[in-house]
mmCIF file of C-alpha atoms in Angstrom:
data_model
loop_
_atom_site.group_PDB
_atom_site.id
_atom_site.type_symbol
_atom_site.label_atom_id
_atom_site.label_comp_id
_atom_site.label_asym_id
_atom_site.label_seq_id
_atom_site.Cartn_x
_atom_site.Cartn_y
_atom_site.Cartn_z
ATOM 1 C CA MET K 1144 0.000 0.000 0.000
ATOM 2 C CA ARG K 1145 1.091 3.593 -0.592
ATOM 3 C CA VAL K 1146 1.275 5.426 2.755
ATOM 4 C CA GLY K 1147 1.565 9.213 3.043
ATOM 5 C CA VAL K 1148 2.793 11.289 5.988
ATOM 6 C CA PRO K 1149 2.088 15.021 5.502
ATOM 7 C CA LYS K 1150 3.556 17.819 7.569
ATOM 8 C CA GLU K 1151 1.068 19.028 10.198
ATOM 9 C CA ILE K 1152 -0.257 22.545 9.593
ATOM 10 C CA LYS K 1153 -2.238 23.185 12.795
ATOM 11 C CA ASP K 1154 -0.855 26.119 14.788
ATOM 12 C CA HIS K 1155 2.443 25.124 16.459
ATOM 13 C CA GLU K 1156 1.808 21.426 15.821
ATOM 14 C CA TYR K 1157 5.242 19.799 15.695
ATOM 15 C CA ARG K 1158 4.289 16.137 15.984
ATOM 16 C CA VAL K 1159 4.446 13.814 12.988
ATOM 17 C CA GLY K 1160 2.342 10.788 12.058
ATOM 18 C CA LEU K 1161 5.187 8.287 11.667
ATOM 19 C CA VAL K 1162 8.722 8.171 13.073
ATOM 20 C CA PRO K 1163 11.543 6.664 10.964
ATOM 21 C CA SER K 1164 11.431 3.309 12.780
ATOM 22 C CA SER K 1165 7.718 3.013 11.966
ATOM 23 C CA VAL K 1166 8.468 3.834 8.327
ATOM 24 C CA ALA K 1167 11.140 1.134 8.262
ATOM 25 C CA GLU K 1168 8.638 -1.376 9.627
ATOM 26 C CA LEU K 1169 6.131 -0.519 6.894
ATOM 27 C CA VAL K 1170 8.823 -0.777 4.227
ATOM 28 C CA ARG K 1171 9.806 -4.225 5.567
ATOM 29 C CA HIS K 1172 6.176 -5.239 5.067
ATOM 30 C CA GLY K 1173 6.438 -4.232 1.418
ATOM 31 C CA HIS K 1174 4.693 -0.855 1.552
ATOM 32 C CA ALA K 1175 5.792 2.424 -0.059
ATOM 33 C CA VAL K 1176 5.957 5.430 2.278
ATOM 34 C CA THR K 1177 6.008 9.065 1.164
ATOM 35 C CA VAL K 1178 6.925 11.689 3.796
ATOM 36 C CA GLN K 1179 6.532 15.401 3.147
ATOM 37 C CA ARG K 1180 9.798 17.296 3.362
ATOM 38 C CA GLY K 1181 10.358 18.649 6.871
ATOM 39 C CA ALA K 1182 7.421 16.744 8.385
ATOM 40 C CA GLY K 1183 9.485 15.441 11.292
ATOM 41 C CA LEU K 1184 11.724 18.433 11.981
ATOM 42 C CA GLY K 1185 9.589 19.735 14.851
ATOM 43 C CA ALA K 1186 10.168 16.455 16.667
ATOM 44 C CA GLY K 1187 13.893 16.442 15.840
ATOM 45 C CA LEU K 1188 13.532 13.928 12.986
ATOM 46 C CA GLU K 1189 15.446 15.009 9.885
ATOM 47 C CA ASP K 1190 14.530 13.992 6.342
ATOM 48 C CA GLU K 1191 17.764 11.976 6.130
ATOM 49 C CA LEU K 1192 16.459 9.632 8.839
ATOM 50 C CA TYR K 1193 13.328 8.962 6.799
ATOM 51 C CA LEU K 1194 15.365 8.371 3.640
ATOM 52 C CA ALA K 1195 17.543 5.888 5.523
ATOM 53 C CA ALA K 1196 14.374 4.109 6.693
ATOM 54 C CA GLY K 1197 13.262 3.675 3.077
ATOM 55 C CA ALA K 1198 10.824 6.552 2.646
ATOM 56 C CA ARG K 1199 10.503 8.821 -0.362
ATOM 57 C CA ILE K 1200 10.566 12.547 0.409
ATOM 58 C CA ALA K 1201 7.884 14.682 -1.271
ATOM 59 C CA ASP K 1202 8.323 18.403 -1.725
ATOM 60 C CA SER K 1203 4.719 19.381 -1.000
ATOM 61 C CA ALA K 1204 1.549 18.403 0.794
ATOM 62 C CA GLU K 1205 -0.192 18.099 -2.570
ATOM 63 C CA GLU K 1206 2.330 15.509 -3.722
ATOM 64 C CA THR K 1207 2.086 13.619 -0.423
ATOM 65 C CA PHE K 1208 -1.717 13.412 -0.448
ATOM 66 C CA THR K 1209 -1.871 12.536 -4.148
ATOM 67 C CA ALA K 1210 0.605 9.669 -3.769
ATOM 68 C CA ALA K 1211 -1.121 8.053 -0.784
ATOM 69 C CA GLU K 1212 -3.853 5.479 -0.385
ATOM 70 C CA LEU K 1213 -3.477 5.689 3.412
ATOM 71 C CA ILE K 1214 -2.792 9.053 5.084
ATOM 72 C CA VAL K 1215 -1.323 8.864 8.598
ATOM 73 C CA LYS K 1216 -1.486 12.151 10.524
ATOM 74 C CA VAL K 1217 -1.671 13.425 14.077
ATOM 75 C CA LYS K 1218 -4.316 16.164 14.128
ATOM 76 C CA GLU K 1219 -7.605 16.566 12.300
ATOM 77 C CA PRO K 1220 -7.316 17.756 8.694
ATOM 78 C CA LEU K 1221 -7.716 21.502 8.375
ATOM 79 C CA GLU K 1222 -9.572 23.085 5.455
ATOM 80 C CA PRO K 1223 -6.645 23.063 2.963
ATOM 81 C CA GLU K 1224 -6.018 19.391 3.770
ATOM 82 C CA ARG K 1225 -9.684 18.425 3.494
ATOM 83 C CA ARG K 1226 -9.702 19.650 -0.110
ATOM 84 C CA ARG K 1227 -6.977 17.111 -0.901
ATOM 85 C CA LEU K 1228 -8.868 14.101 0.438
ATOM 86 C CA ARG K 1229 -10.632 11.862 -2.054
ATOM 87 C CA ARG K 1230 -13.009 8.937 -2.288
ATOM 88 C CA GLY K 1231 -11.260 5.605 -1.743
ATOM 89 C CA GLN K 1232 -8.521 7.152 0.405
ATOM 90 C CA VAL K 1233 -8.120 6.194 4.073
ATOM 91 C CA LEU K 1234 -7.351 8.818 6.725
ATOM 92 C CA PHE K 1235 -6.001 7.651 10.097
ATOM 93 C CA THR K 1236 -5.604 10.436 12.670
ATOM 94 C CA TYR K 1237 -7.266 12.210 15.589
ATOM 95 C CA LEU K 1238 -10.589 13.660 14.413
ATOM 96 C CA HIS K 1239 -12.659 14.784 17.450
ATOM 97 C CA LEU K 1240 -15.706 15.243 15.231
ATOM 98 C CA ALA K 1241 -18.481 15.642 17.812
ATOM 99 C CA PRO K 1242 -17.943 19.387 18.422
ATOM 100 C CA ASP K 1243 -16.853 20.080 14.819
ATOM 101 C CA PRO K 1244 -19.765 19.968 12.325
ATOM 102 C CA ALA K 1245 -17.725 21.732 9.618
ATOM 103 C CA GLN K 1246 -15.098 19.015 9.590
ATOM 104 C CA THR K 1247 -17.767 16.304 9.676
ATOM 105 C CA ARG K 1248 -19.494 17.779 6.618
ATOM 106 C CA ALA K 1249 -16.204 18.085 4.732
ATOM 107 C CA LEU K 1250 -15.211 14.470 5.420
ATOM 108 C CA LEU K 1251 -18.643 13.207 4.392
ATOM 109 C CA GLN K 1252 -18.506 15.209 1.164
ATOM 110 C CA SER K 1253 -14.982 14.020 0.322
ATOM 111 C CA GLY K 1254 -15.964 10.339 0.289
ATOM 112 C CA VAL K 1255 -12.872 9.475 2.351
ATOM 113 C CA THR K 1256 -12.759 6.614 4.855
ATOM 114 C CA ALA K 1257 -11.763 8.261 8.153
ATOM 115 C CA ILE K 1258 -10.646 6.277 11.190
ATOM 116 C CA ALA K 1259 -10.220 8.247 14.423
ATOM 117 C CA TYR K 1260 -7.484 7.439 16.908
ATOM 118 C CA GLU K 1261 -9.651 8.598 19.800
ATOM 119 C CA THR K 1262 -12.449 6.048 19.262
ATOM 120 C CA VAL K 1263 -10.304 2.949 18.667
ATOM 121 C CA THR K 1264 -10.836 0.717 21.704
ATOM 122 C CA ALA K 1265 -9.022 -2.067 23.566
ATOM 123 C CA PRO K 1266 -10.476 -5.329 24.951
ATOM 124 C CA SER K 1267 -10.523 -3.684 28.391
ATOM 125 C CA GLY K 1268 -12.740 -0.884 27.055
ATOM 126 C CA SER K 1269 -9.914 1.649 27.258
ATOM 127 C CA LEU K 1270 -8.838 3.957 24.415
ATOM 128 C CA PRO K 1271 -5.274 2.866 23.576
ATOM 129 C CA LEU K 1272 -4.544 5.537 20.956
ATOM 130 C CA LEU K 1273 -5.927 8.362 23.077
ATOM 131 C CA THR K 1274 -4.231 7.215 26.292
ATOM 132 C CA PRO K 1275 -0.644 8.340 25.560
ATOM 133 C CA MET K 1276 -1.729 11.850 24.596
ATOM 134 C CA SER K 1277 -4.131 12.000 27.554
ATOM 135 C CA GLU K 1278 -1.236 11.092 29.826
ATOM 136 C CA ILE K 1279 0.887 13.875 28.380
ATOM 137 C CA ALA K 1280 -1.887 16.490 28.418
ATOM 138 C CA GLY K 1281 -2.686 15.573 32.019
ATOM 139 C CA ARG K 1282 0.946 15.915 33.042
ATOM 140 C CA LEU K 1283 1.236 19.244 31.241
ATOM 141 C CA ALA K 1284 -1.885 20.730 32.849
ATOM 142 C CA PRO K 1285 -0.432 21.524 36.323
ATOM 143 C CA GLN K 1286 2.783 22.764 34.693
ATOM 144 C CA VAL K 1287 0.798 25.118 32.447
ATOM 145 C CA GLY K 1288 -1.500 26.125 35.291
ATOM 146 C CA ALA K 1289 1.434 26.930 37.562
ATOM 147 C CA ARG K 1290 2.843 29.230 34.895
ATOM 148 C CA TYR K 1291 -0.373 31.187 34.406
ATOM 149 C CA LEU K 1292 -0.878 31.566 38.142
ATOM 150 C CA GLU K 1293 2.269 33.704 38.104
ATOM 151 C CA ARG K 1294 1.565 37.420 38.425
ATOM 152 C CA GLU K 1295 3.423 38.416 35.253
ATOM 153 C CA GLU K 1296 1.078 36.113 33.291
ATOM 154 C CA GLY K 1297 -1.966 37.802 34.844
ATOM 155 C CA GLY K 1298 -2.506 35.186 37.542
ATOM 156 C CA ARG K 1299 -3.065 35.496 41.273
ATOM 157 C CA GLY K 1300 0.647 35.332 42.010
ATOM 158 C CA VAL K 1301 0.327 31.978 43.767
ATOM 159 C CA LEU K 1302 3.077 29.349 43.883
ATOM 160 C CA LEU K 1303 1.459 25.992 43.236
ATOM 161 C CA GLY K 1304 3.350 24.219 46.033
ATOM 162 C CA GLY K 1305 3.410 27.105 48.510
ATOM 163 C CA VAL K 1306 6.298 27.467 50.994
ATOM 164 C CA PRO K 1307 6.602 26.735 54.725
ATOM 165 C CA GLY K 1308 4.121 28.979 56.491
ATOM 166 C CA VAL K 1309 2.175 29.811 53.324
ATOM 167 C CA PRO K 1310 -0.460 27.348 52.060
ATOM 168 C CA PRO K 1311 -0.144 25.793 48.588
ATOM 169 C CA ALA K 1312 -2.579 26.366 45.752
ATOM 170 C CA GLU K 1313 -5.880 24.514 45.613
ATOM 171 C CA VAL K 1314 -5.988 22.348 42.490
ATOM 172 C CA VAL K 1315 -9.322 20.793 41.482
ATOM 173 C CA VAL K 1316 -9.345 18.088 38.807
ATOM 174 C CA LEU K 1317 -12.652 17.240 37.156
ATOM 175 C CA GLY K 1318 -12.527 13.627 36.016
ATOM 176 C CA GLY K 1319 -10.447 10.761 37.351
ATOM 177 C CA GLY K 1320 -9.642 9.107 34.026
ATOM 178 C CA VAL K 1321 -6.241 9.012 32.371
ATOM 179 C CA SER K 1322 -5.740 12.784 32.021
ATOM 180 C CA GLY K 1323 -7.206 13.527 35.424
ATOM 181 C CA THR K 1324 -5.105 10.925 37.214
ATOM 182 C CA HIS K 1325 -1.907 12.192 35.629
ATOM 183 C CA ALA K 1326 -2.825 15.818 36.352
ATOM 184 C CA ALA K 1327 -3.463 14.951 40.004
ATOM 185 C CA THR K 1328 -0.190 13.019 40.213
ATOM 186 C CA ILE K 1329 1.893 15.941 38.957
ATOM 187 C CA ALA K 1330 0.001 18.591 40.954
ATOM 188 C CA LEU K 1331 0.452 16.529 44.118
ATOM 189 C CA GLY K 1332 4.147 16.103 43.332
ATOM 190 C CA MET K 1333 4.472 19.879 42.970
ATOM 191 C CA GLY K 1334 3.109 20.284 46.478
ATOM 192 C CA ALA K 1335 -0.424 21.509 45.733
ATOM 193 C CA THR K 1336 -3.558 20.615 47.655
ATOM 194 C CA VAL K 1337 -5.392 18.390 45.166
ATOM 195 C CA THR K 1338 -9.047 17.380 44.893
ATOM 196 C CA VAL K 1339 -10.357 14.971 42.235
ATOM 197 C CA VAL K 1340 -14.062 15.010 41.390
ATOM 198 C CA ASP K 1341 -15.711 12.123 39.545
ATOM 199 C CA ARG K 1342 -19.142 10.518 39.331
ATOM 200 C CA SER K 1343 -17.748 6.971 39.571
ATOM 201 C CA ALA K 1344 -17.263 5.650 43.080
ATOM 202 C CA GLU K 1345 -14.940 2.990 41.679
ATOM 203 C CA VAL K 1346 -12.721 5.637 40.069
ATOM 204 C CA LEU K 1347 -12.591 7.578 43.332
ATOM 205 C CA ARG K 1348 -11.565 4.412 45.198
ATOM 206 C CA ARG K 1349 -8.758 3.844 42.717
ATOM 207 C CA ILE K 1350 -7.561 7.435 43.072
ATOM 208 C CA ALA K 1351 -7.646 7.177 46.874
ATOM 209 C CA VAL K 1352 -5.452 4.060 46.801
ATOM 210 C CA GLN K 1353 -3.134 5.265 44.030
ATOM 211 C CA LEU K 1354 -2.718 8.821 45.350
ATOM 212 C CA PRO K 1355 -3.282 8.795 49.136
ATOM 213 C CA GLY K 1356 -2.620 12.538 49.443
ATOM 214 C CA VAL K 1357 -5.476 13.473 47.092
ATOM 215 C CA ARG K 1358 -8.976 14.323 48.318
ATOM 216 C CA THR K 1359 -11.795 12.672 46.391
ATOM 217 C CA ILE K 1360 -15.335 14.008 45.996
ATOM 218 C CA PHE K 1361 -18.313 12.375 44.320
ATOM 219 C CA SER K 1362 -19.608 14.640 41.556
ATOM 220 C CA THR K 1363 -22.931 16.374 42.137
ATOM 221 C CA HIS K 1364 -23.987 19.856 41.123
ATOM 222 C CA ASP K 1365 -23.714 21.137 44.693
ATOM 223 C CA ALA K 1366 -20.269 19.564 45.127
ATOM 224 C CA LEU K 1367 -19.079 21.213 41.908
ATOM 225 C CA VAL K 1368 -20.332 24.610 43.053
ATOM 226 C CA GLN K 1369 -18.276 24.297 46.237
ATOM 227 C CA VAL K 1370 -15.005 22.993 44.789
ATOM 228 C CA VAL K 1371 -14.969 25.315 41.764
ATOM 229 C CA ARG K 1372 -15.288 28.324 44.078
ATOM 230 C CA ARG K 1373 -12.218 27.211 46.065
ATOM 231 C CA ALA K 1374 -9.968 26.385 43.125
ATOM 232 C CA ASP K 1375 -6.849 28.340 42.271
ATOM 233 C CA LEU K 1376 -6.334 25.968 39.347
ATOM 234 C CA LEU K 1377 -9.196 24.001 37.791
ATOM 235 C CA VAL K 1378 -8.279 21.186 35.398
ATOM 236 C CA GLY K 1379 -11.116 19.960 33.173
ATOM 237 C CA ALA K 1380 -10.408 16.333 32.274
ATOM 238 C CA VAL K 1381 -13.849 14.880 31.590
ATOM 239 C CA LEU K 1382 -14.194 12.458 28.673
ATOM 240 C CA VAL K 1383 -17.177 10.768 27.076
ATOM 241 C CA PRO K 1384 -15.623 8.629 24.294
ATOM 242 C CA GLY K 1385 -16.399 10.061 20.865
ATOM 243 C CA ALA K 1386 -19.006 12.480 22.217
ATOM 244 C CA ALA K 1387 -18.965 16.170 23.081
ATOM 245 C CA ALA K 1388 -17.724 16.834 26.603
ATOM 246 C CA PRO K 1389 -20.481 17.685 29.108
ATOM 247 C CA LYS K 1390 -20.534 21.323 30.275
ATOM 248 C CA LEU K 1391 -20.108 20.637 33.972
ATOM 249 C CA VAL K 1392 -18.840 24.083 34.955
ATOM 250 C CA THR K 1393 -21.326 26.850 34.233
ATOM 251 C CA ARG K 1394 -20.571 30.518 33.724
ATOM 252 C CA ASP K 1395 -22.196 31.241 37.078
ATOM 253 C CA MET K 1396 -19.710 28.863 38.729
ATOM 254 C CA VAL K 1397 -16.791 30.560 36.971
ATOM 255 C CA LYS K 1398 -18.032 33.918 38.285
ATOM 256 C CA THR K 1399 -17.492 32.644 41.834
ATOM 257 C CA MET K 1400 -13.820 31.831 41.228
ATOM 258 C CA LYS K 1401 -11.050 34.117 42.508
ATOM 259 C CA ASN K 1402 -9.725 36.779 40.137
ATOM 260 C CA GLY K 1403 -6.554 35.528 38.512
ATOM 261 C CA SER K 1404 -7.317 31.848 39.048
ATOM 262 C CA VAL K 1405 -6.759 29.500 36.099
ATOM 263 C CA ILE K 1406 -8.786 26.947 34.149
ATOM 264 C CA VAL K 1407 -6.900 24.425 32.009
ATOM 265 C CA ASP K 1408 -9.600 22.683 29.953
ATOM 266 C CA VAL K 1409 -7.931 19.497 28.720
ATOM 267 C CA ALA K 1410 -11.315 18.377 27.360
ATOM 268 C CA ILE K 1411 -11.361 21.197 24.802
ATOM 269 C CA ASP K 1412 -10.691 18.760 21.921
ATOM 270 C CA GLN K 1413 -14.212 17.491 22.558
ATOM 271 C CA GLY K 1414 -15.669 20.957 23.104
ATOM 272 C CA GLY K 1415 -14.510 21.540 26.682
ATOM 273 C CA CYS K 1416 -16.239 20.902 30.008
ATOM 274 C CA CYS K 1417 -16.590 24.576 31.015
ATOM 275 C CA GLU K 1418 -19.328 26.763 29.589
ATOM 276 C CA THR K 1419 -16.826 29.612 29.232
ATOM 277 C CA SER K 1420 -14.220 27.577 27.319
ATOM 278 C CA ARG K 1421 -13.434 28.060 23.652
ATOM 279 C CA PRO K 1422 -10.566 26.592 21.592
ATOM 280 C CA THR K 1423 -7.224 28.407 21.626
ATOM 281 C CA THR K 1424 -3.829 27.847 19.995
ATOM 282 C CA HIS K 1425 -0.223 27.711 21.146
ATOM 283 C CA SER K 1426 0.256 31.123 19.517
ATOM 284 C CA HIS K 1427 -2.588 32.636 21.561
ATOM 285 C CA PRO K 1428 -3.133 30.121 24.350
ATOM 286 C CA THR K 1429 -5.238 32.034 26.866
ATOM 287 C CA PHE K 1430 -8.148 34.403 27.298
ATOM 288 C CA VAL K 1431 -9.902 35.855 30.344
ATOM 289 C CA GLU K 1432 -13.577 35.289 31.146
ATOM 290 C CA GLU K 1433 -15.157 36.463 34.396
ATOM 291 C CA GLY K 1434 -11.708 37.364 35.733
ATOM 292 C CA VAL K 1435 -10.431 33.794 35.239
ATOM 293 C CA ILE K 1436 -7.578 32.853 32.894
ATOM 294 C CA HIS K 1437 -8.625 30.080 30.482
ATOM 295 C CA TYR K 1438 -6.041 27.879 28.767
ATOM 296 C CA CYS K 1439 -7.871 25.854 26.092
ATOM 297 C CA VAL K 1440 -5.216 24.780 23.568
ATOM 298 C CA THR K 1441 -6.593 21.969 21.415
ATOM 299 C CA ASN K 1442 -3.231 20.308 20.806
ATOM 300 C CA MET K 1443 -1.515 20.528 24.180
ATOM 301 C CA PRO K 1444 0.840 17.557 23.598
ATOM 302 C CA GLY K 1445 2.268 19.363 20.540
ATOM 303 C CA ALA K 1446 4.247 21.472 23.013
ATOM 304 C CA VAL K 1447 6.410 18.432 23.783
ATOM 305 C CA ALA K 1448 6.446 17.119 20.241
ATOM 306 C CA ARG K 1449 9.292 14.641 20.469
ATOM 307 C CA THR K 1450 7.948 12.847 23.540
ATOM 308 C CA SER K 1451 4.418 12.919 22.117
ATOM 309 C CA THR K 1452 5.390 11.662 18.667
ATOM 310 C CA PHE K 1453 7.230 8.606 19.942
ATOM 311 C CA ALA K 1454 4.545 7.827 22.534
ATOM 312 C CA LEU K 1455 1.842 8.053 19.855
ATOM 313 C CA ASN K 1456 3.748 5.888 17.372
ATOM 314 C CA ASN K 1457 4.224 3.187 19.986
ATOM 315 C CA ALA K 1458 0.444 2.921 20.167
ATOM 316 C CA THR K 1459 -0.575 3.470 16.530
ATOM 317 C CA LEU K 1460 1.983 1.354 14.646
ATOM 318 C CA PRO K 1461 0.209 -2.029 15.045
ATOM 319 C CA PHE K 1462 -2.995 -0.506 13.646
ATOM 320 C CA VAL K 1463 -1.169 1.253 10.790
ATOM 321 C CA LEU K 1464 0.419 -2.072 9.837
ATOM 322 C CA ALA K 1465 -2.955 -3.833 9.940
ATOM 323 C CA LEU K 1466 -4.542 -1.199 7.693
ATOM 324 C CA ALA K 1467 -1.645 -1.312 5.231
ATOM 325 C CA ASP K 1468 -1.257 -5.109 5.204
ATOM 326 C CA LYS K 1469 -4.954 -6.005 4.960
ATOM 327 C CA GLY K 1470 -6.670 -2.907 3.599
ATOM 328 C CA TRP K 1471 -9.130 -1.028 5.774
ATOM 329 C CA ARG K 1472 -12.134 -3.264 5.135
ATOM 330 C CA HIS K 1473 -10.429 -6.527 6.104
ATOM 331 C CA ALA K 1474 -8.594 -4.823 8.979
ATOM 332 C CA VAL K 1475 -11.787 -3.533 10.613
ATOM 333 C CA ALA K 1476 -13.626 -6.796 9.880
ATOM 334 C CA ASP K 1477 -10.896 -8.735 11.716
ATOM 335 C CA ASP K 1478 -10.593 -6.306 14.639
ATOM 336 C CA PRO K 1479 -13.765 -4.993 16.323
ATOM 337 C CA HIS K 1480 -11.671 -2.516 18.316
ATOM 338 C CA LEU K 1481 -10.243 -0.914 15.180
ATOM 339 C CA ARG K 1482 -13.778 -1.001 13.756
ATOM 340 C CA ASN K 1483 -14.870 1.259 16.626
ATOM 341 C CA GLY K 1484 -12.464 3.830 15.230
ATOM 342 C CA LEU K 1485 -14.322 4.040 11.920
ATOM 343 C CA ASN K 1486 -16.082 7.444 11.931
ATOM 344 C CA VAL K 1487 -16.771 8.174 8.250
ATOM 345 C CA HIS K 1488 -16.933 6.063 5.085
ATOM 346 C CA ASP K 1489 -17.960 7.131 1.595
ATOM 347 C CA GLY K 1490 -20.360 9.831 2.717
ATOM 348 C CA ARG K 1491 -21.778 7.913 5.682
ATOM 349 C CA LEU K 1492 -21.285 8.680 9.356
ATOM 350 C CA THR K 1493 -20.334 5.554 11.324
ATOM 351 C CA CYS K 1494 -19.756 6.892 14.856
ATOM 352 C CA ARG K 1495 -22.961 6.967 16.898
ATOM 353 C CA PRO K 1496 -21.890 9.641 19.464
ATOM 354 C CA VAL K 1497 -20.952 12.005 16.626
ATOM 355 C CA ALA K 1498 -24.244 11.347 14.841
ATOM 356 C CA GLU K 1499 -26.176 12.015 18.047
ATOM 357 C CA ALA K 1500 -24.199 15.186 18.826
ATOM 358 C CA GLN K 1501 -24.894 16.631 15.366
ATOM 359 C CA GLY K 1502 -28.336 15.177 14.649
ATOM 360 C CA LEU K 1503 -27.126 13.224 11.607
ATOM 361 C CA ALA K 1504 -27.966 9.784 10.222
ATOM 362 C CA PHE K 1505 -25.875 6.904 11.570
ATOM 363 C CA THR K 1506 -24.673 3.801 9.720
ATOM 364 C CA ALA K 1507 -23.396 0.916 11.839
ATOM 365 C CA PRO K 1508 -19.753 0.165 10.970
ATOM 366 C CA ASP K 1509 -20.493 -3.574 11.171
ATOM 367 C CA GLN K 1510 -22.537 -3.225 7.967
ATOM 368 C CA LEU K 1511 -19.566 -1.771 6.109
ATOM 369 C CA ALA K 1512 -17.047 -4.297 7.418
ATOM 370 C CA ALA K 1513 -19.173 -7.294 6.436
#
């Protein structure tokens, strides 16, 4: 199969779909890989490394897309990239379609077969291609929050870990999944007072055992009102697989927060879990609503591109090989977990949460894989 790896064009997105070792593995399986010139530079991966792995270097995105039957990316295709997609082509990347009707329409109109990293599942029910980036985003959240709590960044002037005689910052993490657990781990390690809120008693038990210094609170509206008011740093880490994130934090709740406190909405890829959140970029990462600094960058892991790229490739490579070796139809027929990643095929929407979020017709992916 002909595999294409374009250079990412999202703002300050330095990750790349395949590392040279992944390219070499595809080449050993008999596939031809085209990598756009400079695609890996942001992650410290020079074109010479791709050439040594057996790839062909293309001078443009147009050439890369045209040459490929299977496109392997990191972030959702932006408008210039969507115009290059065609019927019969397979796109394998993060999509996050539920809060993005414009992208959904464009993919449906293109006729492309689009498989989303974030809805591929594992036998345990986990999301193996989302997990590594969720880990990184969670670990970045307290680091980012600590920075914006500094006075010169407009924050309250609070040191996350405090000092002897001065209390540390109050960090509230909404959601005890992968991102939330990693955010709580790092915030606790930095010396903050940490509270995790979740609606699963089982998750709260796990957090209590795993992180004995963290307070756990069962999520109700009244509980949220209380903990949001106290927070110096609020980390939104709520995930409903494939669906838009629930708006747990209302504008009225944000109004009760201290001036100069910070919200890091990790869930912004799926629309964000705060009513006041809206997507931002690494170039312009924050805005202020109701006196509260909001950091809502939709590609947080791109800030640590090298770590993120290798972590992502470790997870995606087996699925890339299956798609290239078998073709998408046989690959998803053989693997129900990869089949769960199928979001769009030939003008049909095949992800139920996306269809429900946007009020569109749904086609079961099982019908297409048969």
